[in-house]
PDB file of C-alpha atoms in Angstrom:
ATOM      1  CA  UNK A 285       0.045   0.028   0.035  1.00 41.00           C
ATOM      2  CA  UNK A 286       1.017   3.378  -0.567  1.00 40.00           C
ATOM      3  CA  UNK A 287       0.964   5.817   2.170  1.00 44.00           C
ATOM      4  CA  UNK A 288      -1.780   8.381   1.844  1.00 45.00           C
ATOM      5  CA  UNK A 289      -1.954  11.647   3.969  1.00 49.00           C
ATOM      6  CA  UNK A 290      -4.791  13.850   4.745  1.00 45.00           C
ATOM      7  CA  UNK A 291      -3.737  16.586   2.300  1.00 47.00           C
ATOM      8  CA  UNK A 292      -3.727  13.913  -0.632  1.00 45.00           C
ATOM      9  CA  UNK A 293      -7.027  12.575   0.252  1.00 42.00           C
ATOM     10  CA  UNK A 294      -8.554  16.082   0.152  1.00 48.00           C
ATOM     11  CA  UNK A 295      -6.878  16.886  -3.108  1.00 47.00           C
ATOM     12  CA  UNK A 296      -8.116  13.556  -4.717  1.00 47.00           C
ATOM     13  CA  UNK A 297     -11.867  14.350  -3.387  1.00 54.00           C
ATOM     14  CA  UNK A 298     -11.883  17.953  -4.759  1.00 55.00           C
ATOM     15  CA  UNK A 299     -10.512  16.731  -8.079  1.00 48.00           C
ATOM     16  CA  UNK A 300     -13.302  13.957  -8.440  1.00 53.00           C
ATOM     17  CA  UNK A 301     -15.816  16.753  -7.466  1.00 49.00           C
ATOM     18  CA  UNK A 302     -14.467  19.053 -10.121  1.00 50.00           C
ATOM     19  CA  UNK A 303     -14.329  16.070 -12.716  1.00 45.00           C
ATOM     20  CA  UNK A 304     -17.918  15.217 -11.814  1.00 54.00           C
ATOM     21  CA  UNK A 305     -19.095  18.857 -12.138  1.00 55.00           C
ATOM     22  CA  UNK A 306     -17.565  19.356 -15.429  1.00 54.00           C
ATOM     23  CA  UNK A 307     -19.173  16.153 -16.565  1.00 52.00           C
ATOM     24  CA  UNK A 308     -22.829  17.346 -15.503  1.00 53.00           C
ATOM     25  CA  UNK A 309     -21.968  20.777 -17.117  1.00 50.00           C
ATOM     26  CA  UNK A 310     -20.917  19.086 -20.337  1.00 49.00           C
ATOM     27  CA  UNK A 311     -24.054  16.951 -20.440  1.00 48.00           C
ATOM     28  CA  UNK A 312     -26.452  19.950 -19.809  1.00 49.00           C
ATOM     29  CA  UNK A 313     -24.498  21.713 -22.734  1.00 43.00           C
ATOM     30  CA  UNK A 314     -24.945  18.931 -24.945  1.00 43.00           C
ATOM     31  CA  UNK A 315     -28.477  18.416 -23.994  1.00 46.00           C
ATOM     32  CA  UNK A 316     -29.242  21.950 -24.576  1.00 46.00           C
ATOM     33  CA  UNK A 317     -27.495  22.234 -27.890  1.00 43.00           C
ATOM     34  CA  UNK A 318     -29.462  19.169 -29.115  1.00 45.00           C
ATOM     35  CA  UNK A 319     -32.687  20.554 -27.855  1.00 45.00           C
ATOM     36  CA  UNK A 320     -32.011  24.006 -29.447  1.00 40.00           C
ATOM     37  CA  UNK A 321     -30.366  22.890 -32.621  1.00 46.00           C
ATOM     38  CA  UNK A 322     -33.644  21.816 -34.469  1.00 44.00           C
ATOM     39  CA  UNK A 323     -35.186  25.041 -33.740  1.00 38.00           C
ATOM     40  CA  UNK A 324     -32.340  26.804 -34.908  1.00 43.00           C
ATOM     41  CA  UNK A 325     -32.219  24.886 -37.914  1.00 46.00           C
ATOM     42  CA  UNK A 326     -36.028  25.727 -38.355  1.00 38.00           C
ATOM     43  CA  UNK A 327     -35.383  29.622 -37.947  1.00 37.00           C
ATOM     44  CA  UNK A 328     -32.458  29.493 -40.469  1.00 41.00           C
ATOM     45  CA  UNK A 329     -34.666  27.470 -43.003  1.00 41.00           C
ATOM     46  CA  UNK A 330     -37.618  29.882 -42.557  1.00 39.00           C
ATOM     47  CA  UNK A 331     -35.407  32.891 -42.957  1.00 40.00           C
ATOM     48  CA  UNK A 332     -33.621  31.250 -46.118  1.00 41.00           C
ATOM     49  CA  UNK A 333     -37.139  30.449 -47.490  1.00 37.00           C
ATOM     50  CA  UNK A 334     -38.376  33.982 -47.171  1.00 39.00           C
ATOM     51  CA  UNK A 335     -35.257  35.371 -48.706  1.00 38.00           C
ATOM     52  CA  UNK A 336     -35.848  33.312 -51.833  1.00 40.00           C
ATOM     53  CA  UNK A 337     -39.402  33.767 -52.063  1.00 38.00           C
ATOM     54  CA  UNK A 338     -39.664  37.302 -51.521  1.00 36.00           C
ATOM     55  CA  UNK A 339     -38.176  38.415 -54.879  1.00 36.00           C
ATOM     56  CA  UNK A 340     -40.723  35.986 -56.508  1.00 36.00           C
ATOM     57  CA  UNK A 341     -43.547  37.542 -54.685  1.00 34.00           C
ATOM     58  CA  UNK A 342     -42.507  40.884 -55.504  1.00 34.00           C
ATOM     59  CA  UNK A 343     -42.270  40.093 -59.188  1.00 36.00           C
ATOM     60  CA  UNK A 344     -45.740  38.357 -59.162  1.00 36.00           C
ATOM     61  CA  UNK A 345     -47.114  41.531 -57.421  1.00 30.00           C
ATOM     62  CA  UNK A 346     -45.552  44.004 -59.926  1.00 29.00           C
ATOM     63  CA  UNK A 347     -46.823  42.105 -62.902  1.00 34.00           C
ATOM     64  CA  UNK A 348     -50.592  41.723 -61.436  1.00 47.00           C
ATOM     65  CA  UNK A 349     -50.343  45.276 -60.361  1.00 57.00           C
ATOM     66  CA  UNK A 350     -49.221  46.526 -63.922  1.00 75.00           C
ATOM     67  CA  UNK A 351     -52.626  45.716 -65.008  1.00 90.00           C
ATOM     68  CA  UNK A 352     -54.362  48.755 -63.457  1.00 91.00           C
ATOM     69  CA  UNK A 353     -57.899  50.078 -64.167  1.00 90.00           C
ATOM     70  CA  UNK A 354     -56.430  53.533 -64.361  1.00 90.00           C
ATOM     71  CA  UNK A 355     -55.071  52.616 -67.896  1.00 92.00           C
ATOM     72  CA  UNK A 356     -57.492  53.974 -70.613  1.00 93.00           C
ATOM     73  CA  UNK A 357     -58.028  50.787 -72.348  1.00 94.00           C
ATOM     74  CA  UNK A 358     -58.694  48.813 -68.957  1.00 93.00           C
ATOM     75  CA  UNK A 359     -60.890  51.691 -67.260  1.00 91.00           C
ATOM     76  CA  UNK A 360     -63.800  50.198 -65.578  1.00 90.00           C
ATOM     77  CA  UNK A 361     -62.542  46.694 -65.051  1.00 91.00           C
ATOM     78  CA  UNK A 362     -62.868  44.947 -61.792  1.00 91.00           C
ATOM     79  CA  UNK A 363     -60.086  43.425 -59.783  1.00 90.00           C
ATOM     80  CA  UNK A 364     -61.392  40.105 -60.628  1.00 91.00           C
ATOM     81  CA  UNK A 365     -61.410  41.212 -64.357  1.00 93.00           C
ATOM     82  CA  UNK A 366     -57.846  42.442 -64.144  1.00 93.00           C
ATOM     83  CA  UNK A 367     -56.634  39.127 -62.830  1.00 92.00           C
ATOM     84  CA  UNK A 368     -58.522  37.197 -65.452  1.00 94.00           C
ATOM     85  CA  UNK A 369     -57.017  39.484 -68.218  1.00 95.00           C
ATOM     86  CA  UNK A 370     -53.635  39.166 -66.913  1.00 93.00           C
ATOM     87  CA  UNK A 371     -53.707  35.322 -68.048  1.00 93.00           C
ATOM     88  CA  UNK A 372     -54.055  36.470 -71.712  1.00 96.00           C
ATOM     89  CA  UNK A 373     -51.286  38.899 -71.477  1.00 96.00           C
ATOM     90  CA  UNK A 374     -47.494  38.758 -70.804  1.00 95.00           C
ATOM     91  CA  UNK A 375     -45.667  41.803 -69.308  1.00 94.00           C
ATOM     92  CA  UNK A 376     -42.326  42.553 -69.601  1.00 95.00           C
ATOM     93  CA  UNK A 377     -39.925  45.577 -69.453  1.00 96.00           C
ATOM     94  CA  UNK A 378     -38.069  46.832 -72.488  1.00 97.00           C
ATOM     95  CA  UNK A 379     -35.153  49.319 -72.730  1.00 97.00           C
ATOM     96  CA  UNK A 380     -35.223  52.459 -74.821  1.00 97.00           C
ATOM     97  CA  UNK A 381     -34.567  51.951 -78.516  1.00 97.00           C
ATOM     98  CA  UNK A 382     -36.211  48.702 -78.783  1.00 96.00           C
ATOM     99  CA  UNK A 383     -38.299  48.028 -81.804  1.00 96.00           C
ATOM    100  CA  UNK A 384     -41.769  46.682 -81.175  1.00 97.00           C
ATOM    101  CA  UNK A 385     -43.260  46.428 -84.732  1.00 95.00           C
ATOM    102  CA  UNK A 386     -41.896  47.756 -87.969  1.00 95.00           C
ATOM    103  CA  UNK A 387     -43.766  49.281 -90.805  1.00 95.00           C
ATOM    104  CA  UNK A 388     -44.570  46.768 -93.683  1.00 92.00           C
ATOM    105  CA  UNK A 389     -43.644  43.797 -91.338  1.00 93.00           C
ATOM    106  CA  UNK A 390     -46.006  41.044 -90.239  1.00 92.00           C
ATOM    107  CA  UNK A 391     -47.675  41.746 -86.733  1.00 92.00           C
ATOM    108  CA  UNK A 392     -46.954  39.269 -84.078  1.00 89.00           C
ATOM    109  CA  UNK A 393     -48.826  40.844 -81.042  1.00 95.00           C
ATOM    110  CA  UNK A 394     -51.263  43.050 -79.416  1.00 97.00           C
ATOM    111  CA  UNK A 395     -49.335  45.416 -77.334  1.00 98.00           C
ATOM    112  CA  UNK A 396     -50.637  47.721 -74.346  1.00 97.00           C
ATOM    113  CA  UNK A 397     -48.153  50.263 -73.201  1.00 97.00           C
ATOM    114  CA  UNK A 398     -48.206  50.325 -69.209  1.00 96.00           C
ATOM    115  CA  UNK A 399     -45.131  52.557 -68.457  1.00 96.00           C
ATOM    116  CA  UNK A 400     -42.874  54.573 -70.451  1.00 97.00           C
ATOM    117  CA  UNK A 401     -43.136  56.126 -73.934  1.00 97.00           C
ATOM    118  CA  UNK A 402     -43.161  54.628 -77.573  1.00 97.00           C
ATOM    119  CA  UNK A 403     -42.740  56.619 -80.716  1.00 96.00           C
ATOM    120  CA  UNK A 404     -44.772  56.039 -83.893  1.00 96.00           C
ATOM    121  CA  UNK A 405     -43.230  56.827 -87.355  1.00 95.00           C
ATOM    122  CA  UNK A 406     -44.747  56.425 -90.669  1.00 94.00           C
ATOM    123  CA  UNK A 407     -42.636  56.546 -93.901  1.00 92.00           C
ATOM    124  CA  UNK A 408     -39.557  57.577 -91.478  1.00 92.00           C
ATOM    125  CA  UNK A 409     -41.770  60.574 -90.242  1.00 92.00           C
ATOM    126  CA  UNK A 410     -42.406  61.032 -86.392  1.00 93.00           C
ATOM    127  CA  UNK A 411     -46.200  60.970 -86.080  1.00 93.00           C
ATOM    128  CA  UNK A 412     -46.827  60.568 -82.126  1.00 94.00           C
ATOM    129  CA  UNK A 413     -45.704  59.219 -78.970  1.00 95.00           C
ATOM    130  CA  UNK A 414     -47.722  56.648 -77.190  1.00 97.00           C
ATOM    131  CA  UNK A 415     -47.767  56.584 -73.367  1.00 96.00           C
ATOM    132  CA  UNK A 416     -49.249  54.512 -70.388  1.00 95.00           C
ATOM    133  CA  UNK A 417     -52.875  53.206 -71.400  1.00 94.00           C
ATOM    134  CA  UNK A 418     -52.423  53.438 -75.339  1.00 97.00           C
ATOM    135  CA  UNK A 419     -52.291  50.151 -77.286  1.00 97.00           C
ATOM    136  CA  UNK A 420     -51.326  49.060 -80.957  1.00 97.00           C
ATOM    137  CA  UNK A 421     -51.198  46.230 -83.179  1.00 95.00           C
ATOM    138  CA  UNK A 422     -54.991  45.675 -83.250  1.00 96.00           C
ATOM    139  CA  UNK A 423     -55.648  47.202 -86.867  1.00 94.00           C
ATOM    140  CA  UNK A 424     -53.487  44.512 -88.742  1.00 92.00           C
ATOM    141  CA  UNK A 425     -54.687  41.816 -86.444  1.00 94.00           C
ATOM    142  CA  UNK A 426     -58.264  42.551 -87.267  1.00 93.00           C
ATOM    143  CA  UNK A 427     -57.371  42.815 -90.985  1.00 86.00           C
ATOM    144  CA  UNK A 428     -56.005  39.310 -91.171  1.00 73.00           C
ATOM    145  CA  UNK A 429     -54.636  37.514 -93.374  1.00 63.00           C
ATOM    146  CA  UNK A 430     -53.189  40.934 -94.716  1.00 62.00           C
ATOM    147  CA  UNK A 431     -51.564  41.473 -91.206  1.00 82.00           C
ATOM    148  CA  UNK A 432     -48.876  44.160 -91.787  1.00 90.00           C
ATOM    149  CA  UNK A 433     -48.019  47.098 -89.430  1.00 92.00           C
ATOM    150  CA  UNK A 434     -48.985  50.351 -90.885  1.00 91.00           C
ATOM    151  CA  UNK A 435     -46.372  52.122 -88.633  1.00 94.00           C
ATOM    152  CA  UNK A 436     -43.085  51.597 -86.845  1.00 96.00           C
ATOM    153  CA  UNK A 437     -43.164  51.491 -82.968  1.00 97.00           C
ATOM    154  CA  UNK A 438     -40.034  52.079 -81.032  1.00 97.00           C
ATOM    155  CA  UNK A 439     -39.522  52.469 -77.431  1.00 98.00           C
ATOM    156  CA  UNK A 440     -38.214  56.077 -76.584  1.00 97.00           C
ATOM    157  CA  UNK A 441     -37.626  55.457 -72.811  1.00 97.00           C
ATOM    158  CA  UNK A 442     -37.525  52.354 -70.435  1.00 97.00           C
ATOM    159  CA  UNK A 443     -41.091  50.721 -70.767  1.00 97.00           C
ATOM    160  CA  UNK A 444     -43.214  48.289 -69.534  1.00 96.00           C
ATOM    161  CA  UNK A 445     -45.732  46.598 -71.940  1.00 97.00           C
ATOM    162  CA  UNK A 446     -48.294  43.790 -71.825  1.00 97.00           C
ATOM    163  CA  UNK A 447     -48.267  41.672 -74.863  1.00 97.00           C
ATOM    164  CA  UNK A 448     -51.076  39.286 -76.486  1.00 97.00           C
ATOM    165  CA  UNK A 449     -50.477  36.970 -79.335  1.00 95.00           C
ATOM    166  CA  UNK A 450     -53.147  36.770 -82.196  1.00 94.00           C
ATOM    167  CA  UNK A 451     -55.014  34.041 -80.361  1.00 95.00           C
ATOM    168  CA  UNK A 452     -54.827  35.812 -76.973  1.00 97.00           C
ATOM    169  CA  UNK A 453     -55.941  38.940 -78.632  1.00 97.00           C
ATOM    170  CA  UNK A 454     -59.184  37.254 -80.066  1.00 96.00           C
ATOM    171  CA  UNK A 455     -59.803  35.761 -76.632  1.00 97.00           C
ATOM    172  CA  UNK A 456     -59.496  39.410 -75.134  1.00 97.00           C
ATOM    173  CA  UNK A 457     -62.129  40.707 -77.536  1.00 97.00           C
ATOM    174  CA  UNK A 458     -64.480  37.770 -76.916  1.00 97.00           C
ATOM    175  CA  UNK A 459     -64.111  37.778 -73.008  1.00 97.00           C
ATOM    176  CA  UNK A 460     -63.728  41.424 -72.144  1.00 96.00           C
ATOM    177  CA  UNK A 461     -66.582  43.653 -74.125  1.00 96.00           C
ATOM    178  CA  UNK A 462     -65.626  46.716 -72.385  1.00 95.00           C
ATOM    179  CA  UNK A 463     -61.852  46.491 -73.571  1.00 96.00           C
ATOM    180  CA  UNK A 464     -63.065  45.171 -76.966  1.00 97.00           C
ATOM    181  CA  UNK A 465     -65.411  48.261 -77.223  1.00 97.00           C
ATOM    182  CA  UNK A 466     -62.407  50.698 -76.667  1.00 96.00           C
ATOM    183  CA  UNK A 467     -60.158  48.581 -79.164  1.00 97.00           C
ATOM    184  CA  UNK A 468     -62.830  48.827 -82.007  1.00 97.00           C
ATOM    185  CA  UNK A 469     -63.280  52.716 -81.321  1.00 96.00           C
ATOM    186  CA  UNK A 470     -59.626  53.286 -81.457  1.00 96.00           C
ATOM    187  CA  UNK A 471     -59.410  51.207 -84.436  1.00 96.00           C
ATOM    188  CA  UNK A 472     -61.933  53.387 -86.447  1.00 95.00           C
ATOM    189  CA  UNK A 473     -60.262  56.458 -85.495  1.00 95.00           C
ATOM    190  CA  UNK A 474     -57.041  55.124 -86.619  1.00 95.00           C
ATOM    191  CA  UNK A 475     -58.251  53.748 -89.810  1.00 93.00           C
ATOM    192  CA  UNK A 476     -59.652  57.238 -90.696  1.00 93.00           C
ATOM    193  CA  UNK A 477     -56.235  59.042 -89.949  1.00 93.00           C
ATOM    194  CA  UNK A 478     -54.497  56.290 -92.028  1.00 92.00           C
ATOM    195  CA  UNK A 479     -57.060  56.517 -94.916  1.00 92.00           C
ATOM    196  CA  UNK A 480     -56.635  60.536 -94.752  1.00 91.00           C
ATOM    197  CA  UNK A 481     -52.936  60.290 -94.749  1.00 90.00           C
ATOM    198  CA  UNK A 482     -52.939  57.906 -97.903  1.00 88.00           C
ATOM    199  CA  UNK A 483     -55.314  60.345 -99.712  1.00 89.00           C
ATOM    200  CA  UNK A 484     -52.519  63.243 -98.731  1.00 86.00           C
ATOM    201  CA  UNK A 485     -49.760  61.134-100.101  1.00 82.00           C
ATOM    202  CA  UNK A 486     -51.468  60.270-103.381  1.00 83.00           C
ATOM    203  CA  UNK A 487     -52.769  64.082-104.046  1.00 75.00           C
ATOM    204  CA  UNK A 488     -50.670  66.238-106.058  1.00 61.00           C
ATOM    205  CA  UNK A 489     -48.723  69.159-104.473  1.00 60.00           C
ATOM    206  CA  UNK A 490     -51.327  71.626-105.491  1.00 55.00           C
ATOM    207  CA  UNK A 491     -54.223  69.676-104.145  1.00 54.00           C
ATOM    208  CA  UNK A 492     -52.523  68.693-100.791  1.00 51.00           C
ATOM    209  CA  UNK A 493     -54.441  70.016 -97.795  1.00 49.00           C
ATOM    210  CA  UNK A 494     -52.879  72.505 -95.403  1.00 41.00           C
ATOM    211  CA  UNK A 495     -54.065  70.504 -92.383  1.00 46.00           C
ATOM    212  CA  UNK A 496     -51.449  68.793 -90.070  1.00 51.00           C
ATOM    213  CA  UNK A 497     -51.584  65.062 -90.052  1.00 47.00           C
ATOM    214  CA  UNK A 498     -48.553  64.416 -87.951  1.00 58.00           C
ATOM    215  CA  UNK A 499     -50.636  63.502 -84.777  1.00 83.00           C
ATOM    216  CA  UNK A 500     -51.385  59.744 -84.973  1.00 90.00           C
ATOM    217  CA  UNK A 501     -54.167  59.039 -82.601  1.00 93.00           C
ATOM    218  CA  UNK A 502     -53.112  57.832 -79.347  1.00 92.00           C
ATOM    219  CA  UNK A 503     -55.970  58.406 -77.057  1.00 92.00           C
ATOM    220  CA  UNK A 504     -59.567  58.279 -77.806  1.00 88.00           C
ATOM    221  CA  UNK A 505     -61.548  61.527 -78.117  1.00 82.00           C
ATOM    222  CA  UNK A 506     -62.973  62.665 -74.881  1.00 72.00           C
TER     223      UNK A 506
END
């Protein structure tokens, strides 16, 4: 046997108590971390999902909000009708200088200007600037199969537009009578303008009218 004095016995006991205390503390820390870790994972996962979904929700909100009843061609539509109409349109942003249709080329879309400005030229001559609530492409689509642009349309500023292909355009005319009425009314006004412009071009210089025909109809007469 090894001789053990009183001081050694006390030191050993203190060491055992310290080790035991550390073990209990480690157990509490491990137990607590195991209990908290799932919640921390859930919080982190939720934050990650929110950060991923937020831009998508904002994009969707901007796309649906773009179709406002304050726009001339959509005035009077209910919120439900705007949501339904959105299913027949594709909303996108376009930079300035973007061609949206060229004179003499086939028409592929009906376009509503939501934001920005679109310049209109005929035979290379500026005739008008279309702004929010205006539209174009209806005349050639209604004249099918001879569906050619009568003018050139080019964005002048960063713009947002809503586009419908020929099938979607016909669905809009069938499903939304108020919108169809405005489209047909503007079509009549623009046909008259284009007919008068054609007569001016065919007339002899001495027979040309002094009236100014540079204002391509953008909005319906009040």
